[in-house]
Amino acid sequence: MPEAVILAARRTAVGRAGGQFRARSASHLLGPVLHALLDDCGLQEAEVDRVIIGNAREGGNIARLAVLEAGFPPEVPASTVDVQCASGLEAILQAVWMVQAGAARVVLAGGVESASTAPWQVERPRSATAMPRFLMRTPFCGDAAADEAVATAAEAVVRACGIDRARQDAYTAQSHARAATAHKDGRFEFELVPLLGGEPECDEGPRAGLSEERLARLSPLVDDGTVTTGNSALPADGAAAVMVMEATMARALGATGALRLIDGVAGGVDPGLTGLGAVPAARRLSRRVGDLPLESLAQIEINEVFAGQALACINQLSLDPERVNPGGGTLAFGHPVGAVGAFLVVRLFHDLMSAPDQRGAVLLSSSAGLGLAALFETGAP
């Protein structure tokens, strides 16, 4: 079976919805990232066998639109996957499996989301006199009564796991502080791709000095609840992707280091506890790789849609908090839904590639109670 490696990983800055990328469509966010990956590896567009991109809000095949707008030959096929928050990681897993199956040698994979420009969803009226109704999102499960708002589901998680408001706000403040420190230290220098010309843009979300006291002044989203806009990740714009390549080709190009997928698995929980989907996925991953203790990994990247959800996953998996999102997480950067999994892989790539034989994981909880977990290792291609 051919071996697959991740040879390069890039991303845009993360922009707030309505912020620096407000006039840039999802396809125009993605194109420069794909070109940066080609430049990093010394390849041309025609050498790409497939492009696979995760997206949650655009509709249609945004991957195909992006590669055509970016000047790729029309012969390069591209497809879009939607697993909501897990879309970007799912796209990368599919790319690795495609190379391992011998169906491709070079695949660009990742995710893109533009909360600023995504089309509105409107429910079609069922009668001539009914009025159209705007939809915040598509249904996550078939039972309308159980298809709770995400904030309500987050409250269910924190109540079930006994996580109070103070812990959520403290975790949020820590996420912002870590992200701000990482920016100051130049940690993201080799990840970022400029979109507007010149130097790469800065991530708009992280706020240095954001205090628990300030977060404590915010009102809860649900009556008598603890989840607020402060300890929730806000909608965002951005794109991230990786270059997946057959290992023999990577060696022929002179590559000396790469990130390799060891395994990737999915799991699920009741949609009412949707933020815990990463837990069964991570436990299954651990069993599949010889009962590997996750707390032994060098680094773990987990999506932080809500502080309480992230804390619940960390607690249930007995993870070392110091090794989880050391450069900050989604609470600080923002939540480009279909791209967040790819952003986490890009972060892991650049943090782990400083040394060989380092292992790290990406864990995601997604809508409808789904979860996705992937284990990676650095080394020679």
Tab-separated table of N, CA and C in Angstrom, residues 193-341:
chain	number	residue	atom	x	y	z
A	193	VAL	N	-0.677	32.872	5.106
A	193	VAL	CA	-0.635	33.256	3.695
A	193	VAL	C	-1.304	34.621	3.564
A	194	PRO	N	-0.646	35.616	2.945
A	194	PRO	CA	-1.291	36.928	2.776
A	194	PRO	C	-2.411	36.862	1.742
A	195	LEU	N	-3.487	37.584	2.010
A	195	LEU	CA	-4.613	37.639	1.081
A	195	LEU	C	-4.754	38.990	0.400
A	196	LEU	N	-4.414	40.042	1.103
A	196	LEU	CA	-4.666	41.389	0.602
A	196	LEU	C	-3.405	42.050	0.079
A	197	GLY	N	-2.331	41.265	-0.109
A	197	GLY	CA	-1.080	41.816	-0.617
A	197	GLY	C	-0.124	42.157	0.499
A	198	GLY	N	1.171	42.030	0.231
A	198	GLY	CA	2.181	42.376	1.227
A	198	GLY	C	2.288	41.327	2.317
A	199	GLU	N	2.421	41.800	3.563
A	199	GLU	CA	2.577	40.904	4.696
A	199	GLU	C	1.259	40.198	5.013
A	200	PRO	N	1.336	38.981	5.586
A	200	PRO	CA	0.101	38.291	5.971
A	200	PRO	C	-0.703	39.104	6.983
A	201	GLU	N	-2.002	38.996	6.902
A	201	GLU	CA	-2.868	39.662	7.863
A	201	GLU	C	-2.735	38.988	9.232
A	202	CYS	N	-3.170	39.673	10.269
A	202	CYS	CA	-3.157	39.118	11.621
A	202	CYS	C	-4.513	38.492	11.941
A	203	ASP	N	-4.502	37.467	12.769
A	203	ASP	CA	-5.752	36.930	13.286
A	203	ASP	C	-6.461	38.021	14.081
A	204	GLU	N	-7.743	38.216	13.802
A	204	GLU	CA	-8.469	39.326	14.423
A	204	GLU	C	-9.035	39.001	15.805
A	205	GLY	N	-9.194	37.716	16.106
A	205	GLY	CA	-9.921	37.358	17.312
A	205	GLY	C	-9.183	37.506	18.627
A	206	PRO	N	-7.923	37.041	18.741
A	206	PRO	CA	-7.250	37.037	20.040
A	206	PRO	C	-7.151	38.426	20.663
A	207	ARG	N	-7.464	38.489	21.947
A	207	ARG	CA	-7.459	39.761	22.671
A	207	ARG	C	-6.540	39.638	23.877
A	208	ALA	N	-5.377	40.250	23.780
A	208	ALA	CA	-4.441	40.240	24.901
A	208	ALA	C	-5.060	40.986	26.079
A	209	GLY	N	-4.933	40.422	27.243
A	209	GLY	CA	-5.438	41.093	28.432
A	209	GLY	C	-6.905	40.878	28.720
A	210	LEU	N	-7.585	40.046	27.939
A	210	LEU	CA	-8.992	39.759	28.238
A	210	LEU	C	-9.064	39.049	29.589
A	211	SER	N	-9.817	39.607	30.509
A	211	SER	CA	-9.823	39.111	31.884
A	211	SER	C	-11.075	38.299	32.194
A	212	GLU	N	-10.955	37.453	33.200
A	212	GLU	CA	-12.114	36.709	33.679
A	212	GLU	C	-13.174	37.663	34.218
A	213	GLU	N	-12.732	38.756	34.832
A	213	GLU	CA	-13.682	39.717	35.397
A	213	GLU	C	-14.540	40.349	34.305
A	214	ARG	N	-13.928	40.664	33.184
A	214	ARG	CA	-14.697	41.245	32.084
A	214	ARG	C	-15.664	40.225	31.505
A	215	LEU	N	-15.214	38.992	31.357
A	215	LEU	CA	-16.087	37.941	30.844
A	215	LEU	C	-17.260	37.686	31.780
A	216	ALA	N	-17.023	37.830	33.068
A	216	ALA	CA	-18.071	37.559	34.057
A	216	ALA	C	-19.219	38.554	33.978
A	217	ARG	N	-19.002	39.703	33.348
A	217	ARG	CA	-20.060	40.713	33.244
A	217	ARG	C	-21.056	40.422	32.120
A	218	LEU	N	-20.761	39.463	31.258
A	218	LEU	CA	-21.635	39.164	30.124
A	218	LEU	C	-22.837	38.327	30.556
A	219	SER	N	-23.970	38.581	29.914
A	219	SER	CA	-25.203	37.857	30.233
A	219	SER	C	-25.210	36.492	29.552
A	220	PRO	N	-25.819	35.485	30.196
A	220	PRO	CA	-25.894	34.161	29.574
A	220	PRO	C	-26.827	34.158	28.369
A	221	LEU	N	-26.583	33.230	27.449
A	221	LEU	CA	-27.410	33.108	26.250
A	221	LEU	C	-28.733	32.420	26.541
A	222	VAL	N	-28.775	31.622	27.597
A	222	VAL	CA	-29.975	30.902	28.009
A	222	VAL	C	-30.297	31.309	29.442
A	223	ASP	N	-31.573	31.514	29.736
A	223	ASP	CA	-31.971	31.905	31.090
A	223	ASP	C	-31.387	30.949	32.127
A	224	ASP	N	-30.805	31.533	33.182
A	224	ASP	CA	-30.190	30.769	34.275
A	224	ASP	C	-29.029	29.898	33.799
A	225	GLY	N	-28.460	30.253	32.652
A	225	GLY	CA	-27.359	29.468	32.124
A	225	GLY	C	-26.005	30.061	32.457
A	226	THR	N	-24.957	29.442	31.901
A	226	THR	CA	-23.580	29.889	32.130
A	226	THR	C	-22.834	30.151	30.831
A	227	VAL	N	-23.416	29.768	29.702
A	227	VAL	CA	-22.786	29.972	28.399
A	227	VAL	C	-23.100	31.377	27.904
A	228	THR	N	-22.067	32.123	27.514
A	228	THR	CA	-22.219	33.501	27.052
A	228	THR	C	-21.538	33.672	25.696
A	229	THR	N	-21.720	34.845	25.118
A	229	THR	CA	-20.979	35.133	23.884
A	229	THR	C	-19.483	35.193	24.151
A	230	GLY	N	-19.103	35.472	25.383
A	230	GLY	CA	-17.685	35.551	25.715
A	230	GLY	C	-17.011	34.201	25.774
A	231	ASN	N	-17.672	33.206	26.377
A	231	ASN	CA	-17.053	31.876	26.461
A	231	ASN	C	-17.543	30.930	25.365
A	232	SER	N	-17.999	31.537	24.247
A	232	SER	CA	-18.358	30.807	23.031
A	232	SER	C	-17.486	31.315	21.887
A	233	ALA	N	-17.206	30.450	20.935
A	233	ALA	CA	-16.446	30.867	19.753
A	233	ALA	C	-17.366	31.595	18.784
A	234	LEU	N	-16.907	32.713	18.249
A	234	LEU	CA	-17.718	33.527	17.350
A	234	LEU	C	-17.493	33.127	15.891
A	235	PRO	N	-18.497	33.308	15.025
A	235	PRO	CA	-18.343	32.979	13.603
A	235	PRO	C	-17.163	33.725	12.992
A	236	ALA	N	-16.499	33.089	12.033
A	236	ALA	CA	-15.278	33.681	11.484
A	236	ALA	C	-15.078	33.272	10.029
A	237	ASP	N	-14.129	33.958	9.394
A	237	ASP	CA	-13.759	33.713	7.998
A	237	ASP	C	-12.332	33.172	7.945
A	238	GLY	N	-12.090	32.215	7.064
A	238	GLY	CA	-10.721	31.742	6.894
A	238	GLY	C	-10.641	30.464	6.090
A	239	ALA	N	-9.425	30.136	5.674
A	239	ALA	CA	-9.168	28.915	4.914
A	239	ALA	C	-7.853	28.307	5.374
A	240	ALA	N	-7.796	26.982	5.371
A	240	ALA	CA	-6.580	26.254	5.738
A	240	ALA	C	-6.531	24.969	4.928
A	241	ALA	N	-5.335	24.547	4.561
A	241	ALA	CA	-5.209	23.333	3.750
A	241	ALA	C	-3.815	22.744	3.896
A	242	VAL	N	-3.687	21.481	3.483
A	242	VAL	CA	-2.408	20.776	3.531
A	242	VAL	C	-2.142	20.112	2.187
A	243	MET	N	-0.885	19.809	1.963
A	243	MET	CA	-0.454	19.045	0.792
A	243	MET	C	-0.251	17.593	1.214
A	244	VAL	N	-1.083	16.696	0.701
A	244	VAL	CA	-0.937	15.264	0.956
A	244	VAL	C	-0.295	14.634	-0.277
A	245	MET	N	0.775	13.873	-0.050
A	245	MET	CA	1.554	13.362	-1.178
A	245	MET	C	2.009	11.930	-0.908
A	246	GLU	N	2.143	11.169	-1.960
A	246	GLU	CA	2.726	9.838	-1.843
A	246	GLU	C	4.171	9.979	-1.361
A	247	ALA	N	4.561	9.163	-0.392
A	247	ALA	CA	5.862	9.318	0.254
A	247	ALA	C	7.028	9.198	-0.721
A	248	THR	N	6.950	8.291	-1.683
A	248	THR	CA	8.053	8.147	-2.640
A	248	THR	C	8.242	9.423	-3.457
A	249	MET	N	7.156	10.077	-3.790
A	249	MET	CA	7.242	11.335	-4.529
A	249	MET	C	7.836	12.433	-3.652
A	250	ALA	N	7.456	12.442	-2.370
A	250	ALA	CA	8.006	13.432	-1.447
A	250	ALA	C	9.511	13.266	-1.309
A	251	ARG	N	9.973	12.040	-1.224
A	251	ARG	CA	11.414	11.794	-1.122
A	251	ARG	C	12.122	12.213	-2.405
A	252	ALA	N	11.489	11.977	-3.540
A	252	ALA	CA	12.091	12.370	-4.818
A	252	ALA	C	12.227	13.881	-4.930
A	253	LEU	N	11.350	14.610	-4.242
A	253	LEU	CA	11.429	16.069	-4.234
A	253	LEU	C	12.464	16.589	-3.240
A	254	GLY	N	13.072	15.680	-2.474
A	254	GLY	CA	14.098	16.076	-1.519
A	254	GLY	C	13.583	16.392	-0.136
A	255	ALA	N	12.337	16.049	0.159
A	255	ALA	CA	11.780	16.332	1.481
A	255	ALA	C	12.491	15.502	2.543
A	256	THR	N	12.782	16.123	3.671
A	256	THR	CA	13.455	15.426	4.765
A	256	THR	C	12.560	15.225	5.977
A	257	GLY	N	11.432	15.911	6.021
A	257	GLY	CA	10.514	15.772	7.145
A	257	GLY	C	9.079	15.896	6.683
A	258	ALA	N	8.181	15.214	7.384
A	258	ALA	CA	6.767	15.252	7.017
A	258	ALA	C	5.936	14.838	8.222
A	259	LEU	N	4.645	15.065	8.113
A	259	LEU	CA	3.687	14.621	9.123
A	259	LEU	C	2.905	13.454	8.531
A	260	ARG	N	2.804	12.380	9.302
A	260	ARG	CA	2.130	11.178	8.806
A	260	ARG	C	0.910	10.878	9.676
A	261	LEU	N	-0.209	10.560	9.037
A	261	LEU	CA	-1.405	10.132	9.758
A	261	LEU	C	-1.227	8.688	10.209
A	262	ILE	N	-1.375	8.456	11.499
A	262	ILE	CA	-1.331	7.091	12.023
A	262	ILE	C	-2.713	6.449	11.939
A	263	ASP	N	-3.741	7.191	12.338
A	263	ASP	CA	-5.109	6.685	12.244
A	263	ASP	C	-6.081	7.839	12.457
A	264	GLY	N	-7.264	7.680	11.916
A	264	GLY	CA	-8.326	8.658	12.099
A	264	GLY	C	-9.655	7.949	12.183
A	265	VAL	N	-10.457	8.268	13.200
A	265	VAL	CA	-11.721	7.562	13.424
A	265	VAL	C	-12.813	8.551	13.820
A	266	ALA	N	-14.060	8.096	13.679
A	266	ALA	CA	-15.220	8.900	14.056
A	266	ALA	C	-15.943	8.240	15.221
A	267	GLY	N	-16.769	9.024	15.890
A	267	GLY	CA	-17.592	8.518	16.981
A	267	GLY	C	-18.850	9.355	17.085
A	268	GLY	N	-19.692	9.040	18.051
A	268	GLY	CA	-20.925	9.802	18.178
A	268	GLY	C	-21.539	9.682	19.557
A	269	VAL	N	-22.330	10.704	19.918
A	269	VAL	CA	-23.099	10.727	21.157
A	269	VAL	C	-24.502	11.219	20.829
A	270	ASP	N	-25.363	11.215	21.822
A	270	ASP	CA	-26.697	11.775	21.649
A	270	ASP	C	-26.582	13.233	21.211
A	271	PRO	N	-27.344	13.658	20.192
A	271	PRO	CA	-27.252	15.052	19.732
A	271	PRO	C	-27.505	16.082	20.824
A	272	GLY	N	-28.208	15.701	21.877
A	272	GLY	CA	-28.428	16.630	22.975
A	272	GLY	C	-27.171	16.964	23.747
A	273	LEU	N	-26.129	16.140	23.586
A	273	LEU	CA	-24.824	16.387	24.222
A	273	LEU	C	-23.765	16.532	23.135
A	274	THR	N	-24.106	17.305	22.120
A	274	THR	CA	-23.311	17.324	20.890
A	274	THR	C	-21.856	17.720	21.094
A	275	GLY	N	-21.549	18.484	22.122
A	275	GLY	CA	-20.174	18.915	22.323
A	275	GLY	C	-19.238	17.828	22.797
A	276	LEU	N	-19.779	16.659	23.126
A	276	LEU	CA	-18.954	15.566	23.644
A	276	LEU	C	-18.597	14.533	22.586
A	277	GLY	N	-18.895	14.799	21.324
A	277	GLY	CA	-18.631	13.820	20.278
A	277	GLY	C	-17.175	13.411	20.160
A	278	ALA	N	-16.261	14.314	20.518
A	278	ALA	CA	-14.833	13.984	20.419
A	278	ALA	C	-14.419	12.894	21.397
A	279	VAL	N	-15.168	12.731	22.490
A	279	VAL	CA	-14.761	11.783	23.532
A	279	VAL	C	-14.797	10.340	23.035
A	280	PRO	N	-15.923	9.830	22.518
A	280	PRO	CA	-15.894	8.448	22.016
A	280	PRO	C	-14.960	8.263	20.828
A	281	ALA	N	-14.824	9.293	19.998
A	281	ALA	CA	-13.895	9.188	18.871
A	281	ALA	C	-12.463	9.039	19.370
A	282	ALA	N	-12.088	9.836	20.368
A	282	ALA	CA	-10.728	9.771	20.908
A	282	ALA	C	-10.466	8.442	21.603
A	283	ARG	N	-11.450	7.944	22.335
A	283	ARG	CA	-11.267	6.659	23.016
A	283	ARG	C	-11.124	5.519	22.011
A	284	ARG	N	-11.894	5.572	20.963
A	284	ARG	CA	-11.777	4.547	19.923
A	284	ARG	C	-10.417	4.633	19.242
A	285	LEU	N	-9.961	5.861	18.987
A	285	LEU	CA	-8.641	6.051	18.388
A	285	LEU	C	-7.564	5.438	19.268
A	286	SER	N	-7.633	5.702	20.564
A	286	SER	CA	-6.640	5.167	21.495
A	286	SER	C	-6.610	3.645	21.456
A	287	ARG	N	-7.787	3.014	21.430
A	287	ARG	CA	-7.844	1.546	21.384
A	287	ARG	C	-7.255	1.005	20.086
A	288	ARG	N	-7.503	1.695	18.987
A	288	ARG	CA	-7.054	1.204	17.674
A	288	ARG	C	-5.538	1.285	17.506
A	289	VAL	N	-4.883	2.111	18.289
A	289	VAL	CA	-3.425	2.244	18.165
A	289	VAL	C	-2.719	1.667	19.394
A	290	GLY	N	-3.286	0.594	19.932
A	290	GLY	CA	-2.622	-0.119	21.017
A	290	GLY	C	-2.816	0.483	22.375
A	291	ASP	N	-4.015	1.016	22.626
A	291	ASP	CA	-4.330	1.636	23.916
A	291	ASP	C	-3.329	2.732	24.281
A	292	LEU	N	-2.984	3.524	23.300
A	292	LEU	CA	-2.075	4.646	23.523
A	292	LEU	C	-2.712	5.644	24.483
A	293	PRO	N	-2.046	5.991	25.584
A	293	PRO	CA	-2.597	7.017	26.478
A	293	PRO	C	-2.500	8.399	25.829
A	294	LEU	N	-3.633	9.038	25.623
A	294	LEU	CA	-3.637	10.329	24.940
A	294	LEU	C	-2.848	11.379	25.707
A	295	GLU	N	-2.800	11.233	27.028
A	295	GLU	CA	-2.075	12.227	27.824
A	295	GLU	C	-0.571	12.167	27.587
A	296	SER	N	-0.097	11.112	26.897
A	296	SER	CA	1.334	10.994	26.612
A	296	SER	C	1.746	11.742	25.351
A	297	LEU	N	0.790	12.252	24.587
A	297	LEU	CA	1.106	12.920	23.325
A	297	LEU	C	1.770	14.271	23.568
A	298	ALA	N	2.605	14.671	22.621
A	298	ALA	CA	3.297	15.958	22.747
A	298	ALA	C	2.322	17.125	22.703
A	299	GLN	N	1.268	17.004	21.899
A	299	GLN	CA	0.329	18.116	21.738
A	299	GLN	C	-1.011	17.588	21.253
A	300	ILE	N	-2.080	18.220	21.716
A	300	ILE	CA	-3.431	17.903	21.261
A	300	ILE	C	-4.127	19.199	20.895
A	301	GLU	N	-4.705	19.226	19.704
A	301	GLU	CA	-5.507	20.365	19.265
A	301	GLU	C	-6.976	19.947	19.280
A	302	ILE	N	-7.793	20.716	19.974
A	302	ILE	CA	-9.208	20.402	20.112
A	302	ILE	C	-10.025	21.645	19.783
A	303	ASN	N	-11.149	21.458	19.104
A	303	ASN	CA	-11.955	22.640	18.788
A	303	ASN	C	-12.700	23.115	20.028
A	304	GLU	N	-12.710	24.414	20.206
A	304	GLU	CA	-13.326	25.039	21.367
A	304	GLU	C	-14.560	25.830	20.920
A	305	VAL	N	-15.608	25.149	20.535
A	305	VAL	CA	-16.815	25.876	20.151
A	305	VAL	C	-17.380	26.600	21.364
A	306	PHE	N	-17.334	25.928	22.498
A	306	PHE	CA	-17.708	26.513	23.785
A	306	PHE	C	-16.643	26.113	24.801
A	307	ALA	N	-16.361	26.997	25.731
A	307	ALA	CA	-15.363	26.676	26.749
A	307	ALA	C	-15.776	25.455	27.552
A	308	GLY	N	-17.057	25.389	27.915
A	308	GLY	CA	-17.532	24.258	28.700
A	308	GLY	C	-17.407	22.943	27.962
A	309	GLN	N	-17.662	22.973	26.662
A	309	GLN	CA	-17.533	21.761	25.845
A	309	GLN	C	-16.084	21.290	25.795
A	310	ALA	N	-15.157	22.224	25.601
A	310	ALA	CA	-13.739	21.861	25.558
A	310	ALA	C	-13.281	21.306	26.905
A	311	LEU	N	-13.685	21.960	27.993
A	311	LEU	CA	-13.314	21.491	29.326
A	311	LEU	C	-13.872	20.102	29.602
A	312	ALA	N	-15.106	19.860	29.178
A	312	ALA	CA	-15.716	18.550	29.399
A	312	ALA	C	-14.928	17.456	28.684
A	313	CYS	N	-14.518	17.717	27.454
A	313	CYS	CA	-13.729	16.732	26.706
A	313	CYS	C	-12.369	16.516	27.354
A	314	ILE	N	-11.721	17.590	27.760
A	314	ILE	CA	-10.414	17.486	28.420
A	314	ILE	C	-10.526	16.655	29.693
A	315	ASN	N	-11.575	16.919	30.486
A	315	ASN	CA	-11.756	16.197	31.750
A	315	ASN	C	-12.063	14.721	31.515
A	316	GLN	N	-12.979	14.427	30.597
A	316	GLN	CA	-13.387	13.040	30.396
A	316	GLN	C	-12.276	12.197	29.781
A	317	LEU	N	-11.375	12.831	29.044
A	317	LEU	CA	-10.263	12.103	28.423
A	317	LEU	C	-8.983	12.163	29.255
A	318	SER	N	-9.047	12.831	30.421
A	318	SER	CA	-7.888	12.959	31.322
A	318	SER	C	-6.669	13.524	30.607
A	319	LEU	N	-6.887	14.568	29.814
A	319	LEU	CA	-5.798	15.187	29.064
A	319	LEU	C	-5.029	16.165	29.941
A	320	ASP	N	-3.766	16.360	29.607
A	320	ASP	CA	-2.935	17.356	30.279
A	320	ASP	C	-3.271	18.726	29.699
A	321	PRO	N	-3.887	19.630	30.477
A	321	PRO	CA	-4.296	20.931	29.932
A	321	PRO	C	-3.149	21.733	29.333
A	322	GLU	N	-1.929	21.513	29.807
A	322	GLU	CA	-0.789	22.258	29.285
A	322	GLU	C	-0.423	21.832	27.864
A	323	ARG	N	-0.851	20.649	27.460
A	323	ARG	CA	-0.540	20.151	26.117
A	323	ARG	C	-1.707	20.329	25.145
A	324	VAL	N	-2.794	20.896	25.625
A	324	VAL	CA	-3.978	21.100	24.788
A	324	VAL	C	-4.012	22.549	24.312
A	325	ASN	N	-4.018	22.741	23.002
A	325	ASN	CA	-4.095	24.085	22.403
A	325	ASN	C	-3.097	25.065	23.034
A	326	PRO	N	-1.801	24.736	23.015
A	326	PRO	CA	-0.824	25.628	23.653
A	326	PRO	C	-0.714	26.993	22.996
A	327	GLY	N	-1.142	27.113	21.732
A	327	GLY	CA	-1.120	28.405	21.052
A	327	GLY	C	-2.472	29.084	21.002
A	328	GLY	N	-3.367	28.694	21.905
A	328	GLY	CA	-4.722	29.236	21.883
A	328	GLY	C	-5.622	28.406	20.998
A	329	GLY	N	-6.924	28.634	21.122
A	329	GLY	CA	-7.870	27.825	20.371
A	329	GLY	C	-8.973	28.638	19.737
A	330	THR	N	-10.020	27.938	19.350
A	330	THR	CA	-11.115	28.547	18.607
A	330	THR	C	-11.801	29.652	19.388
A	331	LEU	N	-11.834	29.552	20.703
A	331	LEU	CA	-12.429	30.616	21.510
A	331	LEU	C	-11.749	31.948	21.254
A	332	ALA	N	-10.460	31.915	21.025
A	332	ALA	CA	-9.715	33.149	20.776
A	332	ALA	C	-9.743	33.539	19.306
A	333	PHE	N	-9.525	32.584	18.428
A	333	PHE	CA	-9.376	32.903	17.004
A	333	PHE	C	-10.711	33.132	16.306
A	334	GLY	N	-11.748	32.436	16.744
A	334	GLY	CA	-13.015	32.442	16.036
A	334	GLY	C	-13.242	31.089	15.400
A	335	HIS	N	-14.454	30.900	14.876
A	335	HIS	CA	-14.882	29.573	14.449
A	335	HIS	C	-15.296	29.561	12.984
A	336	PRO	N	-14.352	29.377	12.056
A	336	PRO	CA	-14.704	29.178	10.643
A	336	PRO	C	-15.153	27.727	10.454
A	337	VAL	N	-16.427	27.475	10.596
A	337	VAL	CA	-16.978	26.144	10.869
A	337	VAL	C	-16.374	25.036	10.012
A	338	GLY	N	-16.541	25.119	8.694
A	338	GLY	CA	-16.082	24.040	7.835
A	338	GLY	C	-14.577	23.934	7.717
A	339	ALA	N	-13.858	24.924	8.219
A	339	ALA	CA	-12.398	24.955	8.082
A	339	ALA	C	-11.663	24.657	9.375
A	340	VAL	N	-12.355	24.656	10.511
A	340	VAL	CA	-11.646	24.621	11.788
A	340	VAL	C	-10.799	23.360	11.940
A	341	GLY	N	-11.270	22.211	11.454
A	341	GLY	CA	-10.461	20.996	11.548
A	341	GLY	C	-9.157	21.106	10.792
